[in-house]
Each structure stands twice: as structure tokens, then as C-alpha cells.
Coordinates of C-alpha atoms in Angstrom, one line a residue:
Chain H
M1 CA 23.5 26.6 -40.3
Q2 CA 23.3 26.2 -36.4
A3 CA 21.4 29.5 -36.3
G4 CA 18.9 28.6 -39.1
A5 CA 18.4 25.1 -37.5
L6 CA 18.2 26.4 -34.0
G7 CA 15.6 29.2 -35.5
G8 CA 13.5 26.6 -37.2
M9 CA 13.5 24.4 -34.2
F10 CA 12.2 27.0 -32.4
H11 CA 9.7 28.2 -34.5
S12 CA 8.1 24.8 -35.8
G13 CA 8.6 23.4 -32.1
A14 CA 6.6 25.9 -30.7
A15 CA 3.9 25.6 -33.2
S16 CA 3.7 21.8 -33.2
A17 CA 3.9 21.8 -29.4
A18 CA 0.9 24.0 -29.3
E19 CA -1.4 21.4 -31.2
S20 CA 0.4 18.2 -30.2
S21 CA 0.0 16.5 -26.9
S22 CA 3.6 15.6 -26.6
S23 CA 5.1 15.7 -22.9
E24 CA 7.6 17.6 -21.2
A25 CA 10.2 16.1 -23.2
A26 CA 9.2 17.8 -26.4
G27 CA 8.4 20.8 -24.2
A28 CA 11.5 20.7 -22.8
A29 CA 13.4 20.1 -26.1
V30 CA 11.0 23.0 -27.4
S31 CA 11.8 25.6 -24.7
G32 CA 15.5 24.3 -25.0
G33 CA 15.6 25.0 -28.7
A34 CA 13.7 28.4 -28.1
G35 CA 16.0 29.5 -25.5
G36 CA 19.1 28.5 -27.9
G37 CA 17.2 29.8 -30.8
A38 CA 16.5 33.5 -29.0
A39 CA 20.0 33.7 -27.8
W40 CA 21.4 32.9 -31.6
G41 CA 18.6 34.5 -33.5
S42 CA 19.0 37.7 -31.4
G43 CA 22.7 37.8 -31.7
S44 CA 22.8 37.1 -35.7
G45 CA 20.9 39.0 -38.2
G46 CA 19.8 38.3 -40.9
G47 CA 22.7 38.8 -43.2
S48 CA 24.5 36.3 -40.9
G49 CA 21.7 34.0 -41.1
S50 CA 21.5 34.0 -45.1
S51 CA 25.5 33.7 -45.3
M52 CA 25.4 30.8 -42.7
A53 CA 22.6 29.5 -44.5
A54 CA 23.9 29.7 -48.1
A55 CA 27.3 28.1 -46.6
A56 CA 25.7 24.8 -45.1
G57 CA 23.0 24.7 -48.1
P58 CA 25.3 22.3 -50.1
A59 CA 26.7 20.7 -47.1
A60 CA 23.2 19.6 -45.9
P61 CA 22.0 16.1 -46.8
P62 CA 19.5 16.0 -49.7
T63 CA 16.5 15.0 -47.6
C64 CA 17.2 18.0 -45.2
L65 CA 14.5 20.6 -45.5
P66 CA 16.1 24.1 -45.8
P67 CA 15.7 26.0 -42.6
P68 CA 13.3 28.9 -42.8
P69 CA 14.9 32.3 -43.3
P70 CA 15.2 34.5 -40.4
L71 CA 12.2 36.3 -41.4
A72 CA 9.9 33.7 -40.3
R73 CA 10.4 34.3 -36.8
A74 CA 8.5 37.6 -37.6
P75 CA 4.8 37.6 -36.7
A76 CA 3.1 35.4 -39.3
P77 CA 0.0 36.8 -40.4
R78 CA 1.9 39.8 -42.0
P79 CA 1.0 40.6 -45.7
P80 CA 4.0 40.4 -48.3
S81 CA 5.3 43.6 -48.9
P82 CA 6.9 44.4 -51.6
R83 CA 10.1 45.3 -49.6
S84 CA 9.7 42.4 -47.6
R85 CA 9.3 40.2 -50.5
E86 CA 12.5 41.6 -52.1
S87 CA 14.5 41.0 -48.9
R88 CA 13.0 37.6 -48.5
A89 CA 14.0 36.7 -52.0
A90 CA 17.5 37.8 -51.6
I91 CA 17.8 36.0 -48.8
S92 CA 15.9 32.3 -49.9
A93 CA 17.6 32.3 -53.2
P94 CA 21.0 31.4 -52.2
G95 CA 19.6 29.4 -49.0
G96 CA 16.8 27.7 -51.0
G97 CA 19.3 24.8 -52.5
G98 CA 17.4 24.4 -55.6
H99 CA 14.2 24.2 -53.5
R100 CA 12.5 27.2 -54.3
T101 CA 12.3 29.2 -57.8
G102 CA 14.4 32.0 -58.8
R103 CA 11.6 34.6 -58.2
G104 CA 11.7 34.3 -54.2
L105 CA 8.1 33.9 -53.7
P106 CA 7.4 34.4 -49.9
P107 CA 6.6 31.6 -47.9
P108 CA 4.2 32.8 -45.8
L109 CA 3.3 28.8 -44.8
L110 CA 6.5 28.2 -43.7
T111 CA 5.9 30.7 -40.8
A112 CA 2.5 29.0 -39.4
F113 CA 3.0 25.2 -40.5
P114 CA 4.5 22.7 -38.3
R115 CA 7.1 21.3 -39.9
P116 CA 6.8 17.5 -40.5
A117 CA 10.5 16.9 -40.6
L118 CA 11.2 13.1 -40.8
L119 CA 15.1 13.4 -40.8
S120 CA 16.9 16.8 -40.5
C121 CA 20.1 18.3 -39.8
P122 CA 22.1 15.8 -37.7
A123 CA 23.0 18.6 -35.3
M124 CA 19.1 18.1 -33.8
L125 CA 18.6 14.5 -34.7
S126 CA 17.2 13.3 -31.2
R127 CA 14.6 16.1 -30.6
L128 CA 13.4 16.0 -34.2
V129 CA 13.1 12.3 -33.8
L130 CA 11.0 12.8 -30.4
R131 CA 8.7 15.0 -32.4
A132 CA 8.7 13.0 -35.5
A133 CA 8.2 9.5 -34.1
P134 CA 4.2 8.7 -34.7
A135 CA 4.4 9.9 -38.2
A136 CA 7.6 8.0 -38.8
L137 CA 6.4 4.9 -37.3
R138 CA 3.1 5.2 -39.4
A139 CA 5.1 5.2 -42.3
L140 CA 6.8 1.9 -41.4
P141 CA 5.5 -1.7 -42.2
P142 CA 4.3 -2.9 -39.2
P143 CA 6.7 -5.6 -37.9
V144 CA 9.6 -2.8 -38.2
A145 CA 7.2 -0.6 -36.6
V146 CA 6.9 -3.0 -33.6
G147 CA 10.4 -3.3 -33.2
V148 CA 11.2 0.3 -33.6
M149 CA 8.8 0.8 -30.9
H150 CA 11.0 -1.5 -28.6
T151 CA 13.9 -0.2 -29.2
T152 CA 12.8 3.7 -29.3
R153 CA 10.9 3.1 -26.0
P154 CA 12.5 5.6 -24.0
L155 CA 12.2 8.2 -26.7
H156 CA 8.3 8.1 -26.4
T157 CA 6.7 11.4 -26.5
T158 CA 3.4 10.3 -24.5
Q159 CA 3.2 9.4 -20.9
Q160 CA 2.5 6.3 -20.5
S161 CA 0.3 6.2 -17.1
L162 CA -0.6 2.9 -15.6
A163 CA -3.2 5.1 -13.1
P164 CA -6.3 5.1 -12.8
L165 CA -6.6 1.5 -14.2
P166 CA -9.9 0.7 -16.1
P167 CA -12.4 -0.9 -13.6
L168 CA -12.5 -4.8 -14.0
P169 CA -16.3 -5.7 -15.1
E170 CA -18.6 -6.5 -12.4
K171 CA -19.3 -9.8 -13.6
G172 CA -17.5 -12.5 -15.8
G173 CA -18.8 -13.2 -19.2
E174 CA -21.9 -15.1 -19.5
V175 CA -21.5 -18.9 -19.9
R176 CA -23.9 -21.1 -20.7
H177 CA -23.3 -24.8 -19.0
G178 CA -20.3 -23.4 -17.3
L179 CA -18.3 -24.0 -20.6
I180 CA -19.7 -22.2 -23.9
P181 CA -19.8 -18.4 -24.0
E182 CA -23.2 -17.0 -24.3
E183 CA -22.0 -15.4 -27.3
F184 CA -21.7 -18.4 -29.2
F185 CA -25.5 -19.1 -28.6
Q186 CA -25.9 -15.7 -29.9
F187 CA -24.0 -16.0 -32.8
L188 CA -26.0 -18.9 -33.9
Y189 CA -29.5 -17.7 -33.0
P190 CA -30.2 -15.7 -36.4
K191 CA -29.8 -18.6 -38.5
T192 CA -30.4 -22.0 -36.2
G193 CA -32.7 -20.5 -33.4
V194 CA -32.3 -21.8 -29.9
T195 CA -31.8 -25.3 -30.5
G196 CA -29.2 -24.4 -33.0
P197 CA -26.0 -24.9 -30.8
Y198 CA -27.5 -27.9 -29.3
M199 CA -28.1 -29.8 -32.5
L200 CA -24.8 -28.8 -33.4
G201 CA -23.2 -30.3 -30.1
T202 CA -25.3 -33.4 -30.5
G203 CA -24.5 -33.8 -34.2
L204 CA -20.7 -33.3 -33.6
L205 CA -20.6 -35.9 -30.6
L206 CA -22.6 -38.8 -32.5
Y207 CA -20.5 -38.0 -35.6
F208 CA -17.1 -38.2 -33.6
L209 CA -18.5 -41.5 -31.7
S210 CA -20.1 -43.3 -34.8
K211 CA -17.0 -42.6 -37.0
E212 CA -14.7 -43.6 -34.2
I213 CA -12.9 -40.6 -34.6
Y214 CA -13.2 -40.3 -30.7
V215 CA -13.1 -44.0 -29.6
V216 CA -14.7 -45.2 -26.6
N217 CA -12.1 -47.1 -24.4
H218 CA -11.6 -47.0 -20.8
E219 CA -10.5 -43.7 -20.6
T220 CA -14.1 -42.8 -21.4
A221 CA -14.9 -44.4 -18.0
A222 CA -12.2 -42.6 -16.2
A223 CA -13.3 -39.6 -18.0
A224 CA -16.9 -39.7 -17.2
C225 CA -16.1 -40.3 -13.2
I226 CA -13.4 -37.6 -13.1
L227 CA -15.7 -35.1 -14.9
T228 CA -18.6 -36.4 -12.4
V229 CA -15.9 -35.3 -9.4
I230 CA -15.5 -32.0 -10.9
I231 CA -18.9 -31.0 -11.8
Y232 CA -20.3 -32.1 -8.1
G233 CA -17.2 -30.3 -6.8
I234 CA -18.3 -26.9 -8.6
K235 CA -21.8 -27.0 -8.3
K236 CA -21.1 -27.7 -4.4
F237 CA -18.5 -25.6 -3.6
G238 CA -18.7 -22.8 -6.2
G239 CA -20.7 -20.3 -4.7
N240 CA -19.0 -20.9 -1.3
V241 CA -15.6 -20.1 -3.2
A242 CA -16.7 -17.0 -4.7
A243 CA -18.3 -15.5 -1.8
F244 CA -14.9 -16.4 -0.2
A245 CA -13.3 -14.6 -2.8
D246 CA -15.7 -11.5 -2.4
R247 CA -15.1 -11.7 1.1
L248 CA -11.5 -11.3 0.8
N249 CA -11.9 -8.6 -1.2
E250 CA -14.6 -6.7 0.6
E251 CA -12.4 -7.2 3.9
K252 CA -9.4 -5.5 2.0
L253 CA -11.9 -2.6 1.1
A254 CA -13.4 -2.5 4.5
A255 CA -10.0 -2.3 6.3
V256 CA -9.2 0.9 4.0
S257 CA -12.4 2.1 4.0
A258 CA -12.2 1.9 7.7
L259 CA -8.9 3.7 8.0
K260 CA -10.2 6.4 5.8
N261 CA -13.8 7.0 7.6
E262 CA -11.7 6.7 10.9
S263 CA -9.8 9.7 9.7
I264 CA -12.8 11.2 8.3
Q265 CA -14.7 10.8 11.8
A266 CA -11.5 12.1 13.9
L267 CA -11.2 15.0 11.7
Q268 CA -14.9 15.9 11.9
T269 CA -14.8 15.4 15.7
A270 CA -11.9 17.8 15.6
I271 CA -14.0 20.3 13.9
E272 CA -16.9 20.0 16.2
E273 CA -14.3 20.5 18.7
E274 CA -12.8 23.5 17.2
K275 CA -16.2 25.0 16.8
K276 CA -16.8 24.6 20.5
E277 CA -13.7 26.0 21.5
Q278 CA -14.4 29.1 19.1
W279 CA -18.0 29.4 21.2
R280 CA -15.8 29.4 24.4
V281 CA -13.9 32.1 23.0
E282 CA -16.5 34.2 22.5
G283 CA -17.6 34.0 26.1
R284 CA -14.0 34.8 27.3
T285 CA -14.5 38.3 27.2
Y286 CA -17.3 38.3 29.7
L287 CA -14.8 36.2 32.1
F288 CA -12.2 38.6 31.3
D289 CA -14.4 41.3 32.2
A290 CA -15.6 40.2 35.3
K291 CA -12.1 39.1 36.4
R292 CA -10.8 42.8 35.5
N293 CA -13.3 44.3 37.5
N294 CA -12.5 41.4 40.5
I295 CA -9.1 42.9 40.2
A296 CA -10.0 46.2 40.0
M297 CA -11.9 45.9 43.2
L298 CA -9.4 43.8 45.2
L299 CA -7.0 46.5 44.0
E300 CA -9.4 49.3 45.3
T301 CA -10.1 47.3 48.4
N302 CA -6.2 47.1 49.1
Y303 CA -5.8 50.6 48.8
R304 CA -8.3 51.4 50.9
E305 CA -7.0 49.1 53.5
R306 CA -3.7 50.8 53.2
L307 CA -5.3 54.1 53.5
L308 CA -6.9 53.2 56.4
M309 CA -3.8 51.7 58.2
V310 CA -2.0 54.9 57.1
Y311 CA -4.8 57.1 59.0
N312 CA -4.7 54.7 61.9
E313 CA -0.7 54.5 62.2
V314 CA -1.0 58.3 61.8
K315 CA -3.8 58.8 64.3
K316 CA -1.9 56.5 66.6
R317 CA 1.1 58.5 66.5
L318 CA -0.8 61.7 66.7
D319 CA -2.7 60.2 70.0
Y320 CA 0.5 59.2 71.2
Q321 CA 1.7 62.9 70.9
V322 CA -1.3 64.2 72.5
A323 CA -1.5 61.8 75.2
M324 CA 2.1 62.6 76.2
Q325 CA 0.9 66.2 76.5
T326 CA -2.1 65.7 78.7
L327 CA 0.4 63.5 80.7
K328 CA 3.0 65.8 81.1
R329 CA 0.7 68.7 81.8
Q330 CA -1.4 66.7 84.4
K331 CA 2.4 65.8 86.0
E332 CA 3.2 68.9 85.9
Q333 CA -0.3 70.1 87.9
E334 CA 0.1 67.4 90.1
H335 CA 3.8 68.6 91.0
M336 CA 2.8 72.1 91.2
I337 CA -0.2 71.2 93.5
Q338 CA 2.0 69.1 95.4
W339 CA 4.6 71.9 95.8
V340 CA 2.3 74.5 96.5
E341 CA 0.9 72.7 99.7
K342 CA 4.2 71.2 100.5
N343 CA 5.2 75.0 100.5
V344 CA 1.9 76.3 102.3
V345 CA 2.6 73.5 105.2
Q346 CA 6.0 74.2 105.3
S347 CA 5.4 78.1 105.2
I348 CA 2.8 77.4 108.3
T349 CA 5.1 78.6 111.1
P350 CA 4.4 77.9 114.6
Q351 CA 3.3 81.1 115.4
Q352 CA 0.7 81.2 112.5
Q353 CA -0.6 78.2 113.4
K354 CA -1.2 79.5 117.2
E355 CA -2.9 82.8 115.6
S356 CA -5.1 80.3 113.5
I357 CA -5.9 78.0 116.4
A358 CA -7.0 81.2 118.4
K359 CA -8.8 82.7 115.9
C360 CA -10.6 79.3 115.2
I361 CA -11.6 78.9 119.1
L362 CA -12.7 82.6 118.8
D363 CA -14.8 82.0 115.9
L364 CA -16.2 78.8 117.4
K365 CA -17.2 80.6 120.3
A366 CA -18.8 83.1 118.3
L367 CA -20.4 80.7 116.7
S368 CA -21.7 79.1 119.5
K369 CA -22.8 82.4 120.8
S370 CA -24.7 83.0 117.9
V371 CA -26.2 79.6 117.5
H372 CA -27.1 79.8 121.5
A373 CA -28.7 83.2 120.3
A374 CA -30.8 82.0 117.6
V375 CA -32.0 78.9 119.8
Chain F
M1 CA -6.9 -45.5 -30.8
N2 CA -6.4 -48.3 -28.5
L3 CA -3.9 -47.7 -25.8
S4 CA -2.2 -50.2 -23.6
F5 CA -1.9 -49.9 -20.0
F6 CA 1.6 -48.0 -20.3
D7 CA 1.0 -45.6 -23.0
Q8 CA -0.2 -42.8 -20.5
F9 CA 3.3 -43.4 -18.7
S10 CA 5.4 -42.9 -21.6
S11 CA 7.0 -39.4 -22.3
P12 CA 5.0 -37.9 -25.0
S13 CA 6.5 -36.7 -28.3
M14 CA 4.9 -36.0 -31.8
L15 CA 6.6 -36.4 -34.7
G16 CA 9.8 -37.0 -32.7
I17 CA 9.6 -33.7 -30.9
P18 CA 9.3 -34.5 -27.2
L19 CA 6.4 -32.5 -25.5
I20 CA 7.4 -33.1 -21.8
L21 CA 8.6 -29.7 -21.8
I22 CA 5.3 -28.1 -23.0
S23 CA 3.4 -30.6 -20.1
M24 CA 5.7 -29.3 -17.6
A25 CA 5.2 -25.6 -18.3
F26 CA 1.6 -25.8 -19.1
P27 CA 0.2 -25.5 -15.4
A28 CA 2.1 -22.0 -15.4
L29 CA -0.3 -20.9 -18.2
L30 CA -3.1 -21.7 -16.4
L31 CA -2.3 -19.5 -13.1
P32 CA -3.4 -15.8 -13.4
S33 CA -0.3 -13.4 -13.7
P34 CA 0.3 -10.6 -11.5
D35 CA -1.5 -7.8 -11.9
N36 CA -1.2 -4.0 -11.3
R37 CA -4.7 -4.2 -9.5
W38 CA -5.1 -4.1 -6.0
I39 CA -8.5 -5.4 -5.9
T40 CA -8.5 -8.5 -8.5
N41 CA -10.9 -11.0 -9.9
R42 CA -12.0 -13.7 -8.0
L43 CA -9.1 -16.2 -9.6
S44 CA -6.5 -13.7 -8.8
T45 CA -7.7 -13.2 -5.1
I46 CA -8.2 -17.0 -4.8
Q47 CA -4.4 -17.6 -5.8
L48 CA -3.1 -15.3 -3.6
W49 CA -4.9 -16.3 -0.8
F50 CA -4.0 -19.7 -1.5
V51 CA -0.4 -18.9 -1.9
N52 CA -0.1 -16.8 1.1
F53 CA -1.7 -19.9 3.1
I54 CA 0.8 -22.5 1.5
T55 CA 3.7 -20.1 2.3
K56 CA 2.7 -19.1 5.8
Q57 CA 1.9 -23.0 6.6
L58 CA 5.5 -24.1 5.3
L59 CA 7.8 -21.4 6.8
T60 CA 6.1 -20.8 10.3
P61 CA 8.6 -23.6 11.7
L62 CA 11.9 -22.3 9.9
N63 CA 13.8 -19.4 11.2
K64 CA 15.0 -16.4 9.3
E65 CA 17.5 -18.3 7.1
G66 CA 14.9 -20.7 5.8
H67 CA 12.8 -18.1 4.6
K68 CA 15.0 -17.4 1.7
W69 CA 13.6 -20.6 0.4
A70 CA 10.1 -19.5 0.8
L71 CA 10.2 -19.0 -3.0
I72 CA 11.3 -22.6 -4.1
L73 CA 9.3 -24.5 -1.5
T74 CA 6.0 -22.4 -2.5
S75 CA 6.4 -22.5 -6.4
L76 CA 7.2 -26.2 -6.0
M77 CA 4.0 -27.0 -3.9
V78 CA 2.1 -25.2 -6.7
F79 CA 3.9 -27.0 -9.5
L80 CA 3.4 -30.2 -8.0
L81 CA -0.2 -29.9 -7.2
L82 CA -1.4 -28.6 -10.5
I83 CA 0.6 -31.1 -12.5
N84 CA -0.8 -33.9 -10.2
L85 CA -4.7 -32.6 -10.7
L86 CA -4.2 -32.0 -14.3
G87 CA -2.9 -35.5 -15.0
L88 CA -6.6 -36.9 -13.8
L89 CA -8.0 -35.7 -16.7
P90 CA -8.3 -38.2 -19.2
Y91 CA -6.0 -38.1 -22.1
T92 CA -3.7 -36.1 -20.0
F93 CA 0.4 -36.9 -19.0
T94 CA 1.4 -36.7 -15.6
P95 CA 5.3 -35.5 -15.8
T96 CA 5.6 -36.6 -12.2
T97 CA 4.6 -40.3 -13.1
Q98 CA 8.2 -40.1 -14.3
L99 CA 10.8 -41.2 -11.8
S100 CA 13.1 -38.9 -13.8
M101 CA 11.2 -36.1 -13.0
S102 CA 10.6 -36.8 -9.3
L103 CA 14.1 -37.4 -8.5
A104 CA 15.5 -34.7 -10.4
L105 CA 13.4 -32.5 -7.8
A106 CA 14.2 -34.2 -5.0
F107 CA 17.8 -34.7 -4.9
P108 CA 19.3 -31.5 -5.6
L109 CA 16.6 -30.1 -3.2
W110 CA 17.6 -32.6 -0.5
L111 CA 21.3 -32.2 -1.3
A112 CA 20.8 -28.4 -1.1
T113 CA 19.8 -29.0 2.6
L114 CA 22.2 -31.5 3.6
L115 CA 25.2 -29.4 2.5
T116 CA 23.6 -26.4 4.0
G117 CA 23.3 -28.0 7.3
L118 CA 27.1 -29.3 7.1
R119 CA 28.4 -26.0 6.0
N120 CA 26.9 -24.0 8.4
Q121 CA 26.3 -26.1 11.4
P122 CA 28.4 -29.1 10.9
S123 CA 28.2 -31.0 14.2
A124 CA 24.6 -30.2 14.8
S125 CA 23.9 -31.7 11.5
L126 CA 26.2 -34.8 11.9
G127 CA 24.8 -35.0 15.4
H128 CA 21.0 -35.7 14.1
L129 CA 22.7 -39.0 13.3
L130 CA 22.4 -40.2 16.8
P131 CA 19.3 -39.6 18.5
E132 CA 19.5 -38.6 22.3
G133 CA 19.3 -41.4 25.0
T134 CA 20.4 -44.1 23.1
P135 CA 22.3 -46.7 25.0
T136 CA 26.0 -46.6 24.5
L137 CA 26.0 -50.2 22.9
L138 CA 23.7 -49.3 20.2
I139 CA 25.8 -46.1 19.0
P140 CA 27.6 -47.7 16.0
A141 CA 24.5 -49.3 15.0
L142 CA 22.1 -46.5 15.1
V143 CA 24.6 -44.2 13.6
M144 CA 24.7 -46.7 10.3
I145 CA 21.5 -47.0 10.2
E146 CA 20.6 -43.1 10.5
T147 CA 23.3 -42.4 7.8
T148 CA 21.3 -45.0 5.6
S149 CA 18.0 -43.3 6.5
L150 CA 19.6 -39.9 5.6
L151 CA 20.8 -41.0 2.3
I152 CA 17.8 -42.8 1.5
R153 CA 15.5 -39.4 1.9
P154 CA 15.8 -38.3 -1.8
F155 CA 15.0 -41.7 -3.2
A156 CA 12.2 -41.9 -0.5
L157 CA 10.9 -38.1 -1.8
G158 CA 11.3 -39.2 -5.5
V159 CA 9.7 -42.6 -5.4
R160 CA 7.0 -41.7 -3.0
L161 CA 5.8 -39.4 -5.6
T162 CA 6.4 -41.1 -8.5
A163 CA 4.9 -44.5 -7.1
N164 CA 1.8 -43.0 -5.5
L165 CA 0.8 -41.3 -8.8
T166 CA 1.7 -44.1 -10.9
A167 CA -0.2 -46.5 -9.1
G168 CA -3.1 -44.3 -8.7
H169 CA -3.5 -43.8 -12.5
L170 CA -2.8 -47.4 -13.3
L171 CA -5.5 -48.4 -11.0
I172 CA -7.6 -45.9 -12.4
Q173 CA -7.0 -47.3 -16.0
L174 CA -7.6 -51.1 -14.6
I175 CA -10.4 -50.5 -13.2
S176 CA -12.0 -48.3 -15.9
T177 CA -10.6 -51.1 -18.6
A178 CA -12.4 -53.7 -16.3
T179 CA -15.5 -51.5 -16.5
M180 CA -15.8 -51.1 -20.4
A181 CA -14.5 -55.0 -20.5
L182 CA -17.8 -55.9 -18.5
F183 CA -20.3 -53.7 -19.5
P184 CA -21.5 -55.6 -22.7
T185 CA -21.6 -58.9 -20.5
M186 CA -22.5 -58.0 -17.1
P187 CA -23.8 -54.2 -16.9
A188 CA -24.7 -54.4 -13.3
V189 CA -21.1 -55.6 -12.3
S190 CA -20.0 -52.8 -14.7
L191 CA -22.0 -50.3 -12.6
L192 CA -20.6 -51.7 -9.5
T193 CA -17.2 -51.2 -10.9
L194 CA -17.8 -48.0 -12.1
L195 CA -18.9 -47.0 -8.8
I196 CA -15.7 -47.9 -7.6
L197 CA -13.6 -46.1 -9.9
L198 CA -15.4 -43.4 -8.9
L199 CA -14.8 -43.7 -5.4
L200 CA -11.0 -44.3 -6.6
T201 CA -11.3 -41.0 -8.7
I202 CA -12.2 -38.9 -5.5
L203 CA -9.2 -40.9 -3.7
E204 CA -6.7 -40.1 -6.4
V205 CA -7.8 -36.5 -6.4
A206 CA -6.8 -36.7 -2.7
V207 CA -3.8 -38.5 -3.2
A208 CA -2.6 -35.6 -5.6
M209 CA -3.1 -33.0 -3.6
I210 CA -1.6 -34.8 -0.5
Q211 CA 1.4 -36.1 -2.4
A212 CA 2.4 -32.5 -3.3
Y213 CA 2.0 -31.5 0.1
V214 CA 3.7 -34.2 1.4
F215 CA 6.9 -33.7 -0.9
V216 CA 7.2 -30.1 0.0
L217 CA 6.7 -30.6 3.7
L218 CA 9.0 -33.0 4.0
L219 CA 11.8 -31.0 2.2
S220 CA 10.9 -28.3 4.8
L221 CA 11.4 -30.6 7.5
Y222 CA 14.4 -31.5 6.1
L223 CA 15.6 -27.7 5.9
Q224 CA 14.4 -27.2 9.4
E225 CA 16.9 -29.9 10.7
N226 CA 19.7 -28.2 9.0
I227 CA 19.2 -24.7 8.6

């Protein structure tokens, strides 16, 4: 019974949910039933389903519609073949509970139609009530339906949405003389024309007065005064009060609109800023190229400077060596010359000195002779 | 039907069923019920603005504890206002002309303020019985006088409301009776009386509003002292 009921739940629930406008509640019920039905249905076979259907047939209440045969889960538009008809007859006959004929006509309609189950097996009462609520309510007399509505409110399948509310009409109902709706005049217009309601009013008033249904007493004077005050007040301040109320509403709207507009404005400004930033980003490549060039030049310059420095240092060191050598040679030369001179001077013995001097004197004499001769 | 002068003050009943409850509950029907809407029609907007106005006025002097009284004070104000103003229409019954109702409103509320004060700050609340800076000789007399004035507050509240409204209604009735009585014989004087009646009506409208305001204001003052 469980399998059959779940199977029926799964199938009819799927079919009805497709066409009805039920909400997640029914959908959850259907999906829960579908999950359960699928699990059960795939687990059991046709035979076990039939045996369970047979076992539960007599036990079900008379208003229970019999569960559809397990073959109903098969794809619906299948022409009834003889073999399937036989099998269906074999299954449906014991499980029919007297509902079907012994010939076991195939029930092709059961596969596709939604099940209008008013009351079903008690195991799945809540879900079926959920689905069957509108039809059931229509069947009840109105006062009972109202009571049922109230008590079953948590079982509603449609979503009670509070938003969006229908907008208020722009103007209130048209009223003539501040009291009588315009519809009354329109109502009387076809029969009595434009003056009809006024005639009616005057006639009624005079009737009440003349028949003393309304007695003119001191309250009439008081009524006249208070009505004068009221009408004067309304005429004088009515427009102002209405404008004040409208202003209050508009201020409310304006505050919120201002908020909205400000945030829109802020976002637009942000968009423009972003666009500017994007434009700036485009220019950044040139900036980076220039910077890269700069850096390359700096590096090159630095490199060259260092190269120069190295060269200079090396040259200095080499110059130093050269200078050292030159100095050394010079010193050696000088030293040599001095030594030679010293030695020469030392080597000049007195004998040599006398000889040289004598030679010089002879030379000089010779010279002087030559000069004397020349002259 | 012929009315005597005091028919308007008798508690209304129809076929033995007292109608005073209906007459007290009726003003609430005139107020629009709060709606889901954010922007409402003019009447709801004005009502909301008015209630906010009253609440702000009444509750600004009170401290945070006193704000618990916001609902009762505001609703009392609106209730009395509507009842008083509706009573000015012809053939209407004003429940506040009944001393029973005024005292029934004044007594418990005053007592509540007194007991709040005695419970939360007993010495301060008793200290109100002696104004500061009184000469020592006068203290006993002054304490007795202040106690009397304290105990007479609820009566004052209730009777003030009832007396003002009753007197006003009675005056309106008398002068309108005079107008009607003079009308056949001396229409000119009758018109003069009618003019007086008109002015009186304007006064009564003002009195109706002021009495409601004074009632609630005094209650809030008593509350301020004690809370």
C-alpha cells in the first residue's frame, strides 16, 4: 500500500504540479513524494506492488481511490498492447476493490490525468489536503468554507504576497457639496435628469419638516452654528491642510529619492573617475618607456664614468711607474756624472795639473803668436 | 421630540441597552487604521503627523522611564479630543460630560503616577510636599496644604474636564433655546442671540480641544514629578 500510494503520489503530484500554480510547499511535497516513490517503486517490482495493493485493497476506506497500478509510472502515451493489457488486467483486477470490471480495461487516463483525490489514504493526508484544498473548499458551503480557510491558513498553497501593493488612486472619490458622492447623481441622472437629486433632497427635507419627523428645536440652532463653523473651517483651511499632507508625503519621497540620486550620482562620478584612470593608464606605457630610457642612460653613464675612473686609475698607476723609472734613471745619470766628475777631478794628479797648465801656457803663447801674426 | 435641558447629559440607552460603550468606542472608528503603505493617503498622513506631534510635545520633558507612558498619554489625548469634538455636533452624546468617565480616567492614572513616585523615589516624591525655601514656622501648615493639593488632583482633573464640557454644552443649549424662543416674537434679538451662539460654538470647539490637552498635559506633569 505504501509503495502504491507513494507511486500514485509521485505520478499525480508530478502531473498536477505542472499545471497548478502551487508553491514550494506542494513542490516540496511532490519532490519528497517523488524521491520516496522512486526509491520504493524501483525497489519493488510489479508483483510486490500488486500484492501490496491486493493486501491493502479491502483495508482502504471506501472513499479511497485505488492506487494506480505500478505500470502507470511507465511513459503515458503508449498504445495498449495485448501483452501489457493482460498484465495490467492481472494487476488491476485484484487491486481494483470492485472499482473496475473483471476484463481489466487498460486505464490509460490514469497515467496522464491529475488525481482529484479529496480524501486519500491516511498516510499521506497532509500532502493531499494541500493539493486538494481549493476544490474541497469550493465544495463546502460558504460559512463553513470561511471557517475552514481560517483554520487551515497555514496549509495555504498559494503565497500570500504583500508587495507590491496596488497603488492608491490619485484622487479620492468625486463628491458633490462635500458630502454626496457623484455616483449618486449619475445614478439618478437617467431617470430624473440633472435636478433629480436636488428635488429629492429638498422634498425629503420638507417632508421631514412638515411631518415633524424632524422637529425644529433648540438643537437646530446649535446645529446651524456648528455646521457653519465646520463648513467655514473646511473651506478656509481645507486646501492648506491638503497641501500640507501632500508636502509631508513629498518630503518623505524626496528624502529617499535624494538618497537614491546621490548614490547614483556618486556611482556616475566613480565611473567617470574610473574612465579617467583608464585613460591615464594608457599613457603610462609612454611614461614607463621614458623612465626606462632614463634609467638605461643613467646606467650607461654610470658605467662609462666608472670605466673612465678605472682607466684613470690604471693610467695613474702606470704613470707612477714610468715616473719612477725616469726618476731612477735620472738619478742614476746624475749620480754617474757626479761620480765620474769626482773621479776625474780626483784623478787629476798635481803632475798632470802642472803639465796641463804648462801646455796651456804654451798653447796660449802659440795662440798669441798666431794672433800677432794675423794682425 | 422635545428635549429638556438635561436630556443630552443622560447616559444613552435604547430599549434598555446602554449605548455608552458604543459612544465611547465610536471615535476610534473615525481614525484610519495603519496601512502597509509607506506613502499613505492624506488622512493617514495627517493622522500620523498629528500623533507624532502630540507625542513629541508630551514626552520631550519626560525622562526615559516616562517614555513608557507614551502610548497611554497619546491615545488618551486623541480619545478625549475626538470625544469632545464629536460632542459638539447636534444630537450627540458626549461621554466626558459624565463625571463617572472623567474620574474613571483621572483617578487611576493619577494614582499610577503617585505610586510610581512613591515606589521608585519615595523621599523625592514626598519632598514635593514642601516647596523649597519656606520659613520654618510655616512648614506644618504648608505640608498639610500641599498634601491636600496632592490628594485633590484627580478630582480636579476629572471635574475640570466634566465641568467645562457640561457647562459649554449647557450654555449652547440655553442660548439656542433662547434663540428659538425669541425667533417668533423678536427676530432681530434672536439673530443677535444666534450670533452669540456662533461665537460660543467657536469657543466650545476651542475648549473641547484645550480641555483634552490640559488633561493629558497635567497627567504628564504629575508623571514628570514622580518618575
